[in-house]
Coordinates of C-alpha atoms in Angstrom, one line a residue:
Chain A
M1346 CA -45.6 -4.2 28.0
S1347 CA -44.1 -2.7 24.7
N1348 CA -41.1 -4.3 24.3
Y1349 CA -41.7 -5.5 20.4
W1350 CA -39.8 -4.2 17.3
I1351 CA -41.1 -5.1 13.8
G1352 CA -39.0 -4.9 10.9
V1353 CA -40.5 -4.7 7.0
D1354 CA -38.3 -5.6 4.3
L1355 CA -39.7 -4.3 1.3
G1356 CA -39.1 -5.8 -2.2
G1357 CA -39.5 -5.0 -5.3
T1358 CA -41.7 -8.2 -5.5
K1359 CA -41.8 -9.1 -2.2
I1360 CA -42.6 -7.9 1.5
L1361 CA -40.6 -9.8 4.3
A1362 CA -42.0 -8.9 7.4
G1363 CA -40.5 -10.0 11.0
L1364 CA -41.7 -9.8 15.0
F1365 CA -39.0 -9.3 17.3
D1366 CA -38.9 -9.6 21.2
E1367 CA -37.0 -7.8 23.7
Q1368 CA -34.1 -10.0 23.8
F1369 CA -34.3 -10.0 19.9
R1370 CA -35.6 -13.5 19.5
I1371 CA -37.4 -13.6 16.0
L1372 CA -41.2 -14.7 17.2
G1373 CA -42.3 -14.9 13.5
R1374 CA -41.8 -13.6 10.0
S1375 CA -44.6 -13.2 7.0
K1376 CA -43.8 -13.5 3.8
K1377 CA -46.0 -12.4 0.8
T1378 CA -46.1 -11.2 -2.5
V1379 CA -46.4 -7.4 -3.2
D1380 CA -48.7 -6.5 -5.8
V1381 CA -47.7 -2.5 -6.3
S1382 CA -50.7 -1.7 -9.0
G1383 CA -52.7 0.0 -5.8
G1384 CA -49.9 2.5 -5.6
P1385 CA -48.3 3.5 -1.9
E1386 CA -51.6 3.0 0.0
G1387 CA -52.0 -0.6 -1.6
V1388 CA -48.6 -1.5 -0.8
F1389 CA -49.1 -0.2 2.9
R1390 CA -52.1 -2.3 3.1
Q1391 CA -51.0 -5.4 2.0
I1392 CA -47.9 -4.8 4.7
D1393 CA -50.5 -4.3 7.3
E1394 CA -52.0 -7.4 6.6
A1395 CA -48.6 -9.3 7.2
V1396 CA -48.2 -7.1 10.5
Q1397 CA -51.7 -8.1 11.7
Q1398 CA -50.8 -11.7 11.0
L1399 CA -47.4 -11.3 13.1
L1400 CA -48.8 -10.0 15.8
A1401 CA -52.3 -12.3 16.0
E1402 CA -49.6 -15.5 15.6
A1403 CA -47.8 -14.3 18.8
G1404 CA -51.1 -13.0 20.4
L1405 CA -50.1 -9.7 20.4
E1406 CA -52.1 -6.8 20.9
R1407 CA -51.0 -3.6 18.4
S1408 CA -50.0 -1.5 21.9
A1409 CA -47.3 -4.0 22.2
V1410 CA -45.5 -3.0 19.6
R1411 CA -42.5 -0.1 20.4
G1412 CA -40.9 0.8 16.8
M1413 CA -40.9 -0.3 13.4
G1414 CA -37.8 -0.4 10.6
M1415 CA -39.0 -0.3 7.3
G1416 CA -36.2 -1.2 4.2
I1417 CA -37.5 0.7 0.7
P1418 CA -35.9 -0.8 -2.3
G1419 CA -34.4 3.1 -3.4
Q1420 CA -33.4 6.4 -2.2
V1421 CA -34.9 7.5 1.3
D1422 CA -33.8 10.4 3.7
P1423 CA -34.1 8.5 7.2
R1424 CA -34.7 12.0 8.9
T1425 CA -37.7 13.1 7.1
G1426 CA -39.1 9.5 6.1
Q1427 CA -39.1 10.6 2.3
V1428 CA -38.7 8.5 -1.0
R1429 CA -36.6 10.6 -3.5
Y1430 CA -37.3 7.8 -5.5
A1431 CA -37.7 3.9 -5.9
P1432 CA -37.8 2.6 -9.0
N1433 CA -38.8 -0.9 -8.7
L1434 CA -42.3 0.6 -6.9
E1435 CA -42.5 3.6 -9.4
W1436 CA -42.6 6.2 -5.8
R1437 CA -40.9 9.3 -6.1
N1438 CA -40.8 11.7 -3.6
L1439 CA -43.4 10.8 -1.3
E1440 CA -43.8 11.4 2.1
L1441 CA -44.2 7.5 3.7
S1442 CA -46.1 9.5 6.9
R1443 CA -48.9 10.1 4.4
V1444 CA -49.5 6.7 3.9
T1445 CA -48.7 4.3 6.4
P1446 CA -52.0 2.7 8.3
P1447 CA -53.8 5.1 10.8
T1448 CA -53.3 2.4 13.2
W1449 CA -49.4 2.2 13.4
T1450 CA -49.2 4.1 16.1
W1451 CA -45.6 3.4 17.1
P1452 CA -42.7 4.9 15.7
I1453 CA -41.9 4.0 12.2
H1454 CA -38.2 4.3 10.6
F1455 CA -37.1 4.3 6.8
E1456 CA -33.9 3.5 5.6
N1457 CA -33.0 2.2 2.1
D1458 CA -33.3 -1.7 2.2
V1459 CA -29.9 -2.5 1.2
R1460 CA -28.7 -0.3 3.9
M1461 CA -30.9 -2.3 6.3
G1462 CA -29.3 -5.6 5.4
T1463 CA -26.1 -4.2 6.0
Y1464 CA -27.2 -3.0 9.6
G1465 CA -28.8 -6.4 9.9
E1466 CA -25.1 -8.3 9.6
Y1467 CA -23.8 -5.4 11.7
T1468 CA -25.8 -5.6 14.8
H1469 CA -26.9 -9.4 14.7
G1470 CA -25.1 -11.4 11.8
A1471 CA -21.8 -12.0 10.2
A1472 CA -20.2 -8.3 11.1
K1473 CA -21.0 -8.0 14.8
G1474 CA -18.9 -6.3 16.9
A1475 CA -16.9 -4.1 13.9
R1476 CA -17.1 -0.2 14.0
H1477 CA -16.4 0.1 10.2
V1478 CA -18.4 -2.5 7.7
L1479 CA -19.1 -2.5 4.1
G1480 CA -22.1 -4.9 3.0
V1481 CA -22.0 -6.0 -0.5
F1482 CA -25.0 -7.8 -1.8
V1483 CA -25.0 -9.3 -5.1
G1484 CA -28.5 -10.8 -6.5
T1485 CA -30.4 -9.4 -9.1
G1486 CA -28.4 -6.2 -8.7
V1487 CA -25.4 -5.6 -6.6
G1488 CA -26.0 -3.0 -3.7
G1489 CA -24.3 -2.4 -0.8
G1490 CA -23.8 -0.2 2.9
I1491 CA -21.7 1.4 4.7
I1492 CA -21.4 1.5 9.0
I1493 CA -18.6 3.9 9.7
N1494 CA -18.1 4.4 13.7
G1495 CA -20.9 2.3 14.3
E1496 CA -23.3 3.9 12.6
L1497 CA -25.2 3.4 9.2
Y1498 CA -24.0 6.2 6.7
S1499 CA -26.8 7.5 4.4
G1500 CA -25.0 9.7 2.5
F1501 CA -25.7 13.1 1.4
N1502 CA -28.4 12.3 -1.3
F1503 CA -29.0 9.0 1.0
N1504 CA -27.6 7.2 -2.5
A1505 CA -24.4 5.9 0.2
G1506 CA -23.2 2.3 -0.2
E1507 CA -24.5 1.7 -4.3
I1508 CA -21.4 -0.2 -5.0
G1509 CA -23.0 -1.9 -7.9
H1510 CA -22.4 1.5 -9.3
V1511 CA -18.7 1.4 -8.8
I1512 CA -16.9 2.1 -12.5
I1513 CA -15.0 -0.8 -13.1
H1514 CA -13.2 0.1 -16.6
W1515 CA -12.4 3.4 -16.7
R1516 CA -12.5 3.6 -20.8
R1517 CA -15.7 1.6 -21.4
G1518 CA -17.8 3.2 -17.7
T1519 CA -18.5 -0.4 -17.2
P1520 CA -20.5 -0.7 -13.8
L1521 CA -20.0 -3.6 -11.5
E1522 CA -23.5 -4.7 -11.6
S1523 CA -23.1 -5.2 -15.0
I1524 CA -20.5 -8.0 -14.7
A1525 CA -21.8 -9.2 -11.3
G1526 CA -25.5 -8.9 -11.2
R1527 CA -28.1 -11.4 -12.2
R1528 CA -29.9 -9.7 -14.6
H1529 CA -27.0 -8.4 -16.3
Q1530 CA -25.4 -11.9 -16.4
M1531 CA -28.6 -13.4 -18.1
K1532 CA -28.3 -11.2 -21.0
R1533 CA -24.5 -11.8 -21.4
A1534 CA -25.9 -15.4 -21.3
K1535 CA -28.0 -15.4 -24.1
K1536 CA -25.0 -13.4 -26.4
M1537 CA -22.4 -16.2 -25.3
L1538 CA -25.3 -19.1 -26.0
D1539 CA -25.5 -17.7 -29.5
D1540 CA -21.6 -18.0 -30.0
A1541 CA -21.1 -21.2 -28.4
P1542 CA -20.5 -25.1 -29.7
K1543 CA -23.5 -27.4 -30.3
R1544 CA -22.6 -29.1 -26.9
V1545 CA -23.1 -26.7 -24.8
R1546 CA -26.3 -24.8 -26.2
R1547 CA -27.8 -28.5 -25.6
A1548 CA -27.1 -28.2 -21.9
W1549 CA -29.3 -24.8 -22.2
K1550 CA -32.1 -26.2 -24.5
N1551 CA -34.9 -26.4 -22.1
L1552 CA -33.6 -23.0 -19.8
D1553 CA -34.6 -19.6 -20.2
P1554 CA -32.0 -17.3 -19.1
S1555 CA -34.4 -14.6 -18.2
Q1556 CA -36.2 -16.6 -16.0
M1557 CA -33.4 -18.6 -14.7
R1558 CA -33.1 -19.0 -10.5
S1559 CA -30.1 -18.4 -8.5
S1560 CA -30.5 -22.0 -7.1
R1561 CA -30.2 -23.4 -11.1
F1562 CA -27.5 -21.0 -11.8
A1563 CA -25.7 -22.8 -9.3
E1564 CA -26.1 -25.7 -9.9
L1565 CA -24.8 -25.1 -13.3
F1566 CA -21.8 -23.4 -11.7
Y1567 CA -21.2 -26.8 -9.9
Q1568 CA -21.8 -29.0 -12.9
D1569 CA -18.7 -26.8 -14.8
D1570 CA -21.0 -25.7 -17.1
P1571 CA -18.9 -23.3 -19.1
I1572 CA -20.8 -20.2 -19.7
V1573 CA -21.5 -20.7 -15.9
A1574 CA -18.0 -20.7 -15.1
R1575 CA -17.1 -17.6 -17.3
L1576 CA -20.1 -15.9 -15.9
V1577 CA -19.0 -16.4 -12.1
D1578 CA -15.8 -16.2 -12.8
D1579 CA -15.7 -12.3 -14.3
A1580 CA -18.3 -11.9 -11.3
A1581 CA -15.7 -12.7 -8.7
R1582 CA -12.8 -10.7 -11.1
A1583 CA -15.2 -7.6 -11.0
L1584 CA -15.9 -7.7 -7.5
G1585 CA -12.9 -8.6 -6.1
A1586 CA -11.6 -5.4 -7.8
V1587 CA -14.2 -3.4 -6.5
I1588 CA -14.0 -5.0 -2.9
G1589 CA -10.1 -4.5 -2.9
S1590 CA -10.6 -1.5 -4.1
M1591 CA -12.5 -1.1 -1.4
V1592 CA -10.2 -2.3 1.7
N1593 CA -8.0 1.0 0.0
F1594 CA -10.2 3.4 0.3
L1595 CA -13.0 2.9 2.6
N1596 CA -10.5 0.7 4.7
P1597 CA -13.3 -1.4 6.6
E1598 CA -12.9 -3.8 9.4
V1599 CA -15.5 -6.0 8.1
I1600 CA -16.4 -7.1 4.7
V1601 CA -19.9 -8.9 4.8
V1602 CA -21.4 -10.4 1.2
G1603 CA -24.7 -11.4 0.8
G1604 CA -27.7 -11.8 -1.6
G1605 CA -29.1 -14.3 -3.3
L1606 CA -26.7 -15.5 -6.0
A1607 CA -24.2 -15.1 -3.5
G1608 CA -25.4 -17.5 -1.0
A1609 CA -26.9 -19.6 -4.0
L1610 CA -23.3 -19.8 -5.3
G1611 CA -21.3 -20.3 -1.5
D1612 CA -17.6 -20.3 -0.4
A1613 CA -16.7 -21.1 -4.1
F1614 CA -17.4 -17.8 -5.3
L1615 CA -16.6 -15.9 -2.4
D1616 CA -12.9 -17.2 -1.9
R1617 CA -12.5 -16.5 -5.4
I1618 CA -13.8 -12.5 -4.8
W1619 CA -11.5 -12.5 -2.0
E1620 CA -8.2 -14.1 -3.8
I1621 CA -8.7 -11.6 -6.3
A1622 CA -9.3 -8.4 -3.7
Q1623 CA -5.6 -9.7 -2.0
R1624 CA -4.4 -8.9 -5.1
Y1625 CA -4.8 -5.0 -5.0
V1626 CA -4.6 -4.6 -1.6
L1627 CA -2.4 -2.0 -0.3
P1628 CA 0.6 -3.5 2.2
G1629 CA -0.9 -3.6 5.8
A1630 CA -4.5 -2.5 4.6
S1631 CA -6.2 -6.0 5.2
D1632 CA -4.1 -6.6 8.1
G1633 CA -6.8 -8.3 10.4
V1634 CA -10.0 -7.1 8.0
R1635 CA -12.4 -10.0 8.1
Y1636 CA -13.9 -11.0 4.7
V1637 CA -17.3 -13.0 5.4
S1638 CA -20.3 -14.3 4.4
A1639 CA -23.7 -13.1 5.5
A1640 CA -25.0 -15.0 8.2
L1641 CA -28.8 -14.3 8.6
K1642 CA -29.3 -14.8 4.7
D1643 CA -32.9 -13.7 4.0
D1644 CA -33.6 -12.3 7.1
S1645 CA -30.5 -9.9 7.1
G1646 CA -33.2 -7.0 6.5
I1647 CA -36.0 -7.6 8.8
Y1648 CA -33.0 -7.7 11.3
G1649 CA -31.8 -4.7 10.6
C1650 CA -35.3 -2.8 10.0
A1651 CA -36.1 -4.0 13.6
A1652 CA -32.7 -2.9 14.9
Y1653 CA -32.3 0.3 13.2
A1654 CA -35.8 1.2 14.8
R1655 CA -34.6 0.0 18.3
T1656 CA -31.5 2.4 18.0
R1657 CA -33.6 5.3 16.5
T1658 CA -36.4 4.9 18.8
N1659 CA -33.8 5.1 21.8
G1660 CA -32.5 8.1 21.1
K1661 CA -29.9 8.3 17.8
Chain B
M167 CA -1.8 33.5 26.4
S168 CA -1.3 30.0 25.2
N169 CA -4.0 30.0 22.3
Y170 CA -1.3 29.7 19.3
W171 CA -1.5 26.3 17.3
I172 CA 1.1 24.7 15.0
G173 CA 0.5 22.5 12.1
V174 CA 3.3 20.6 10.6
D175 CA 2.9 18.7 6.9
L176 CA 5.8 16.5 6.8
G177 CA 6.2 15.1 3.0
G178 CA 9.1 12.7 1.8
T179 CA 11.1 16.0 0.4
K180 CA 10.2 19.0 2.3
I181 CA 8.4 20.4 5.4
L182 CA 5.9 22.9 5.5
A183 CA 5.1 24.2 9.4
G184 CA 2.6 27.2 9.9
L185 CA 1.6 28.8 13.2
F186 CA -1.9 29.9 13.7
D187 CA -3.6 32.6 16.6
E188 CA -6.3 32.3 18.5
Q189 CA -8.7 33.2 15.5
F190 CA -6.5 30.7 13.1
R191 CA -5.2 33.5 11.2
I192 CA -1.8 32.3 9.7
L193 CA 1.2 34.5 11.4
G194 CA 4.0 32.3 9.3
R195 CA 5.2 29.9 7.7
S196 CA 8.6 27.8 7.6
K197 CA 9.0 25.6 4.6
K198 CA 12.4 23.7 4.3
T199 CA 13.7 20.3 2.2
V200 CA 13.7 17.6 4.7
D201 CA 17.0 15.3 4.9
V202 CA 15.4 12.1 6.2
S203 CA 18.7 10.0 6.3
G204 CA 19.4 11.3 10.2
G205 CA 16.3 8.7 11.0
P206 CA 13.2 9.9 12.7
E207 CA 16.0 11.6 15.3
G208 CA 17.0 13.8 12.6
V209 CA 13.9 14.4 10.7
F210 CA 12.3 16.1 14.2
R211 CA 15.4 18.2 14.6
Q212 CA 14.8 20.1 11.7
I213 CA 10.7 20.0 11.9
D214 CA 12.4 22.0 15.5
E215 CA 14.2 24.2 14.1
A216 CA 11.0 25.3 12.1
V217 CA 8.6 25.9 14.6
Q218 CA 11.9 27.7 16.8
Q219 CA 11.9 29.7 13.5
L220 CA 8.2 30.7 13.5
L221 CA 7.8 31.4 17.4
A222 CA 10.9 33.3 16.9
E223 CA 9.3 35.5 14.2
A224 CA 6.4 35.9 15.5
G225 CA 7.9 36.7 19.2
L226 CA 6.1 33.7 20.9
E227 CA 7.4 31.6 23.7
R228 CA 7.2 28.1 23.4
S229 CA 4.2 27.9 26.3
A230 CA 2.3 30.4 23.9
V231 CA 1.8 26.7 21.7
R232 CA -1.6 25.4 22.8
G233 CA -1.2 22.1 20.9
M234 CA 0.5 20.7 17.4
G235 CA -0.9 18.9 15.0
M236 CA 1.7 16.9 12.1
G237 CA 0.5 14.7 8.8
I238 CA 2.7 11.9 7.7
P239 CA 2.9 10.7 4.5
G240 CA 2.3 6.9 5.7
Q241 CA -0.4 5.2 7.7
V242 CA -0.7 6.9 11.1
D243 CA -2.8 5.2 14.2
P244 CA -3.6 8.7 15.2
R245 CA -4.9 7.5 18.3
T246 CA -1.8 6.0 19.4
G247 CA 0.6 8.3 17.0
Q248 CA 2.0 4.7 15.5
V249 CA 3.5 5.3 12.4
R250 CA 2.6 1.4 11.0
Y251 CA 4.5 2.7 7.6
A252 CA 5.9 5.9 5.8
P253 CA 7.4 4.6 2.9
N254 CA 9.0 7.9 1.7
L255 CA 10.5 8.2 5.2
E256 CA 11.2 4.7 5.5
W257 CA 9.8 4.9 8.8
R258 CA 8.1 1.7 10.3
N259 CA 6.2 0.8 13.6
L260 CA 7.6 3.9 15.1
E261 CA 5.7 5.5 18.1
L262 CA 6.6 9.2 17.6
S263 CA 6.1 10.3 20.9
R264 CA 9.5 8.5 21.2
V265 CA 11.4 10.6 18.8
T266 CA 9.6 14.2 19.3
P267 CA 11.6 16.9 20.9
P268 CA 11.5 17.0 24.6
T269 CA 10.7 20.7 24.6
W270 CA 7.5 20.1 22.5
T271 CA 5.6 20.3 25.5
W272 CA 2.3 20.7 23.9
P273 CA -0.1 17.8 22.9
I274 CA 0.6 16.6 19.6
H275 CA -2.0 15.0 17.2
F276 CA -0.9 13.2 14.2
E277 CA -2.6 12.0 11.2
N278 CA -1.9 11.0 7.4
D279 CA -0.7 14.1 5.8
V280 CA -3.5 13.7 2.6
R281 CA -6.1 13.6 5.5
M282 CA -5.0 16.3 7.4
G283 CA -5.1 18.2 3.7
T284 CA -8.8 17.2 3.5
Y285 CA -9.6 18.4 6.9
G286 CA -7.9 21.6 6.0
E287 CA -10.0 22.2 3.2
Y288 CA -13.0 21.5 5.2
T289 CA -12.2 23.4 8.3
H290 CA -10.9 26.3 6.4
G291 CA -10.9 26.0 2.5
A292 CA -13.5 24.9 -0.3
A293 CA -15.5 22.4 1.5
K294 CA -16.2 24.3 4.6
G295 CA -19.9 24.0 5.9
A296 CA -20.2 20.3 4.6
R297 CA -20.6 17.5 6.8
H298 CA -19.3 14.8 4.5
V299 CA -16.2 15.1 2.2
L300 CA -14.3 13.7 -0.5
G301 CA -10.8 15.5 -0.7
V302 CA -8.7 13.9 -4.2
F303 CA -5.0 15.1 -4.2
V304 CA -3.3 15.0 -7.2
G305 CA 0.4 15.0 -7.4
T306 CA 3.0 12.7 -7.8
G307 CA 0.7 10.0 -6.8
V308 CA -2.9 10.5 -6.1
G309 CA -4.4 10.3 -2.2
G310 CA -7.4 11.5 -0.8
G311 CA -9.1 11.6 2.5
I312 CA -12.7 11.0 4.0
I313 CA -15.1 13.4 6.5
I314 CA -18.0 11.8 7.6
N315 CA -20.5 13.5 9.8
G316 CA -17.8 16.3 10.1
E317 CA -15.2 13.9 11.4
L318 CA -12.4 13.0 9.7
Y319 CA -12.5 8.6 8.8
S320 CA -9.1 7.2 9.3
G321 CA -10.1 3.4 8.4
F322 CA -9.8 0.2 10.3
N323 CA -6.0 0.2 9.4
F324 CA -5.1 3.6 8.7
N325 CA -5.6 3.3 4.8
A326 CA -8.8 5.4 4.4
G327 CA -9.3 7.6 1.3
E328 CA -6.8 5.8 -0.8
I329 CA -8.1 6.7 -3.8
G330 CA -5.3 6.5 -5.9
H331 CA -5.5 2.6 -5.4
V332 CA -9.1 1.9 -6.6
I333 CA -8.7 -0.2 -9.7
I334 CA -10.3 1.4 -12.9
H335 CA -9.7 -1.5 -15.1
W336 CA -11.1 -5.1 -13.4
R337 CA -9.3 -7.3 -15.8
R338 CA -5.7 -5.4 -15.8
G339 CA -6.4 -4.2 -12.1
T340 CA -5.0 -0.9 -13.2
P341 CA -5.0 1.6 -10.0
L342 CA -6.0 5.1 -10.6
E343 CA -3.0 6.4 -9.3
S344 CA -0.9 4.9 -12.7
I345 CA -3.2 6.8 -14.9
A346 CA -3.8 10.2 -13.3
G347 CA -0.5 10.2 -11.1
R348 CA 2.7 12.4 -12.3
R349 CA 5.1 9.7 -11.4
H350 CA 3.4 7.1 -13.8
Q351 CA 2.5 9.6 -16.5
M352 CA 6.1 10.6 -17.2
K353 CA 7.0 6.8 -17.3
R354 CA 4.1 6.6 -20.0
A355 CA 5.4 9.8 -22.0
K356 CA 8.9 8.2 -22.1
K357 CA 7.1 5.2 -23.8
M358 CA 5.2 7.3 -25.9
L359 CA 7.3 9.8 -26.7
D360 CA 9.3 6.4 -28.0
D361 CA 6.9 6.1 -30.9
A362 CA 6.0 9.1 -31.3
P363 CA 6.2 11.1 -35.2
K364 CA 9.8 13.3 -35.4
R365 CA 8.0 16.9 -34.6
V366 CA 6.6 15.5 -31.4
R367 CA 9.8 14.3 -30.1
R368 CA 11.8 17.9 -31.0
A369 CA 9.6 19.1 -29.2
W370 CA 10.6 17.1 -26.5
K371 CA 14.5 17.1 -27.1
N372 CA 15.4 18.9 -23.6
L373 CA 13.0 17.8 -21.5
D374 CA 13.3 15.2 -18.7
P375 CA 10.2 14.0 -18.6
S376 CA 11.2 12.4 -14.8
Q377 CA 12.7 15.7 -13.7
M378 CA 9.8 17.5 -15.2
R379 CA 8.0 19.9 -13.2
S380 CA 4.3 20.1 -12.5
S381 CA 4.4 23.9 -14.0
R382 CA 6.2 22.8 -17.2
F383 CA 3.8 20.0 -17.7
A384 CA 1.1 22.2 -17.3
E385 CA 3.0 24.9 -20.0
L386 CA 2.7 21.9 -22.2
F387 CA -0.4 20.9 -21.9
Y388 CA -1.7 24.9 -22.7
Q389 CA 0.6 24.6 -25.6
D390 CA -1.0 21.9 -27.0
D391 CA 2.0 19.4 -27.0
P392 CA -0.4 15.9 -28.1
I393 CA 2.1 13.8 -25.6
V394 CA 0.5 16.0 -22.6
A395 CA -2.8 16.3 -23.9
R396 CA -3.2 12.1 -24.2
L397 CA -2.0 12.1 -20.3
V398 CA -3.9 14.7 -19.2
D399 CA -7.1 13.9 -20.9
D400 CA -6.6 10.1 -19.5
A401 CA -5.9 11.4 -16.4
A402 CA -8.9 13.3 -16.1
R403 CA -11.3 9.9 -17.5
A404 CA -9.5 8.0 -14.7
L405 CA -10.3 10.4 -12.2
G406 CA -13.7 11.1 -13.6
A407 CA -14.5 7.7 -13.4
V408 CA -13.7 7.6 -10.1
I409 CA -15.1 10.8 -8.6
G410 CA -18.2 9.1 -10.7
S411 CA -18.3 6.1 -8.9
M412 CA -17.7 7.6 -5.4
V413 CA -20.6 10.2 -5.9
N414 CA -22.7 7.1 -6.1
F415 CA -21.1 4.6 -3.8
L416 CA -19.5 7.4 -1.2
N417 CA -22.1 10.0 -1.6
P418 CA -20.3 13.0 -0.2
E419 CA -21.6 16.6 -0.1
V420 CA -18.4 18.3 -1.2
I421 CA -15.6 16.5 -3.4
V422 CA -12.5 18.9 -3.4
V423 CA -9.7 18.5 -5.5
G424 CA -6.2 19.3 -5.5
G425 CA -2.8 18.8 -5.0
G426 CA 0.2 20.1 -7.2
L427 CA -0.8 18.9 -10.7
A428 CA -4.4 19.7 -10.4
G429 CA -3.6 22.9 -9.2
A430 CA -0.9 23.4 -12.5
L431 CA -3.4 22.1 -14.8
G432 CA -5.9 24.5 -13.8
D433 CA -9.9 24.5 -14.6
A434 CA -9.9 22.8 -17.9
F435 CA -8.2 20.1 -16.1
L436 CA -11.3 19.7 -13.4
D437 CA -13.8 20.5 -15.6
R438 CA -13.0 17.7 -17.7
I439 CA -12.9 15.1 -15.1
W440 CA -16.1 16.5 -13.4
E441 CA -18.0 16.2 -17.1
I442 CA -16.8 12.8 -16.8
A443 CA -17.7 11.9 -13.6
Q444 CA -21.6 13.1 -14.6
R445 CA -21.8 10.3 -17.2
Y446 CA -21.7 7.6 -14.4
V447 CA -23.5 9.1 -11.5
L448 CA -27.1 7.7 -10.9
P449 CA -30.4 9.9 -11.1
G450 CA -30.2 12.2 -8.4
A451 CA -26.9 11.4 -6.5
S452 CA -25.1 14.4 -7.4
D453 CA -28.5 16.8 -6.7
G454 CA -26.5 19.6 -4.9
V455 CA -23.1 18.0 -4.7
R456 CA -20.2 20.4 -4.8
Y457 CA -17.5 20.1 -6.7
V458 CA -14.7 22.3 -6.0
S459 CA -10.8 22.9 -6.3
A460 CA -8.9 23.3 -3.2
A461 CA -8.7 26.9 -1.8
L462 CA -5.9 26.6 0.3
K463 CA -3.1 25.3 -2.1
D464 CA 0.0 24.1 -0.3
D465 CA -1.3 25.8 3.0
S466 CA -4.2 22.5 2.9
G467 CA -2.1 20.6 5.0
I468 CA -0.7 23.3 7.9
Y469 CA -4.4 24.5 8.4
G470 CA -5.8 20.9 8.4
C471 CA -2.8 19.7 11.1
A472 CA -3.8 22.9 13.3
A473 CA -7.3 22.6 13.3
Y474 CA -7.2 18.9 13.8
A475 CA -5.2 19.4 16.7
R476 CA -7.4 22.2 18.1
T477 CA -10.3 20.2 17.7
R478 CA -8.3 16.9 19.3
T479 CA -6.9 19.6 21.9
N480 CA -10.7 20.8 22.8
G481 CA -12.2 17.2 23.5
K482 CA -12.8 15.5 20.2

């Protein structure tokens, strides 16, 4: 019986693939670092290895696969499977169907990776049951996804959900990501360190901000490191302003916040964001609105990809 | 034959009603100032007079009316016809079907007034033919509307499109409306005048900012009045930042800008907004996106209301 679904979450540095059965139980996961130097064909060869491994471990033939969804970090047209631009992969104007392995005989559906993550939280995670969802993912950068009337919304140029590029200072043109994303935070940390008292600099002596992981960053946050405290509070203020704005403007039923940095910082961070957002919300606009943290963690993407493939394959 | 449609645009200070035939030609308009002191029944009596006048002038019986759409300045649930809150009318938790005249035997569909205006521009105006539309209306305040996949999107709490309440300064919490809306601009004008050189104050000697019309404001703009020049450029910068953000985040196909102030200021203002917006747009996000001024002017609302009634009555 071909009732199995595969979700592939392709990032700039790693692949996570998952295999799901008919009841959408997860049968296996395969995680690999990805080498993008061999171009799209090379990347798809690596994905194929992950897929073969998943099938072998579950004792399934290729013919058992009913469909596959794949999340790509960039602008993707889900109707044609064309990548307009994926900066981390250095792919531009690429017809994905031309580079998928010939052994993949099942239907394949492509979408942006963060939108797929939002879709996963909508179908199997924290936003289940809602009709209108805003997903906000805070990690190296800040991305997002929009679900309207139960459907993933891609936008005219397949950019919809790019919440990291909402401007939070109208005169300076500061985008949200430059305050709330980890990459920019680490740049700010370096500058702040140069100007910090000796006691603070000492705590950072053996730390390289550009190499710091979210988990270490979160430790410093809970140790009340003054630099990290400042960066995290700024991030919460910036995210709060944008999320409050979106409660007014997009007016979703559920706002789900995920991503590596948000996950590592935990509830204190999420609560602070929502506290700030409430200051900006119009009377009545947030009544009954659920504000939740992503439930599927690293698996949002693979659930979303597999569920998206099922929805599309079954005709939507 | 009952193939006529009525659109009613109810504002805080005026009613504009329009009668449309089967081909959606406009047969007549009726404009009245509205007295809200008699409560909803009083307001609906005034609307009924406008409707009777329209029908009489067109030589039509009430039975010729196939359906009616009405735009309400506030939070409206279009499925139940309940007003949650309409501040200018001082209506709260009002079942509209309880106060509509018994002689209105046709189907009536209610929505927010600015969303109806956006819908009018989508069906009969500058955004015709697009699937995803953002409407931005700049007048006393700043409002908006969202169309996704050809359908008006109301939001979970019927706030969707409230673009005037997008935050443009993450630390101060400044909403767009407080820089780009006329009411707030006039407050700023008063403050700026107090601090202005004598020559500038002289030009404003007989002008009361709180009473100034958009047309007079536009005249001063084209006379290079330094206070108005500053206010208009700030408005364009704030609108540009938010519209650029929305090209990234909502990624519509058409952005239509209307409203009394935008209409009075004309192309110089609209061009400046778009010039600013382009600075913030992600690569590719605005490719092929149309940025246009509202084509129906004061009639956006009545076209939208009548067209919305037709769409809903015919089963959507």
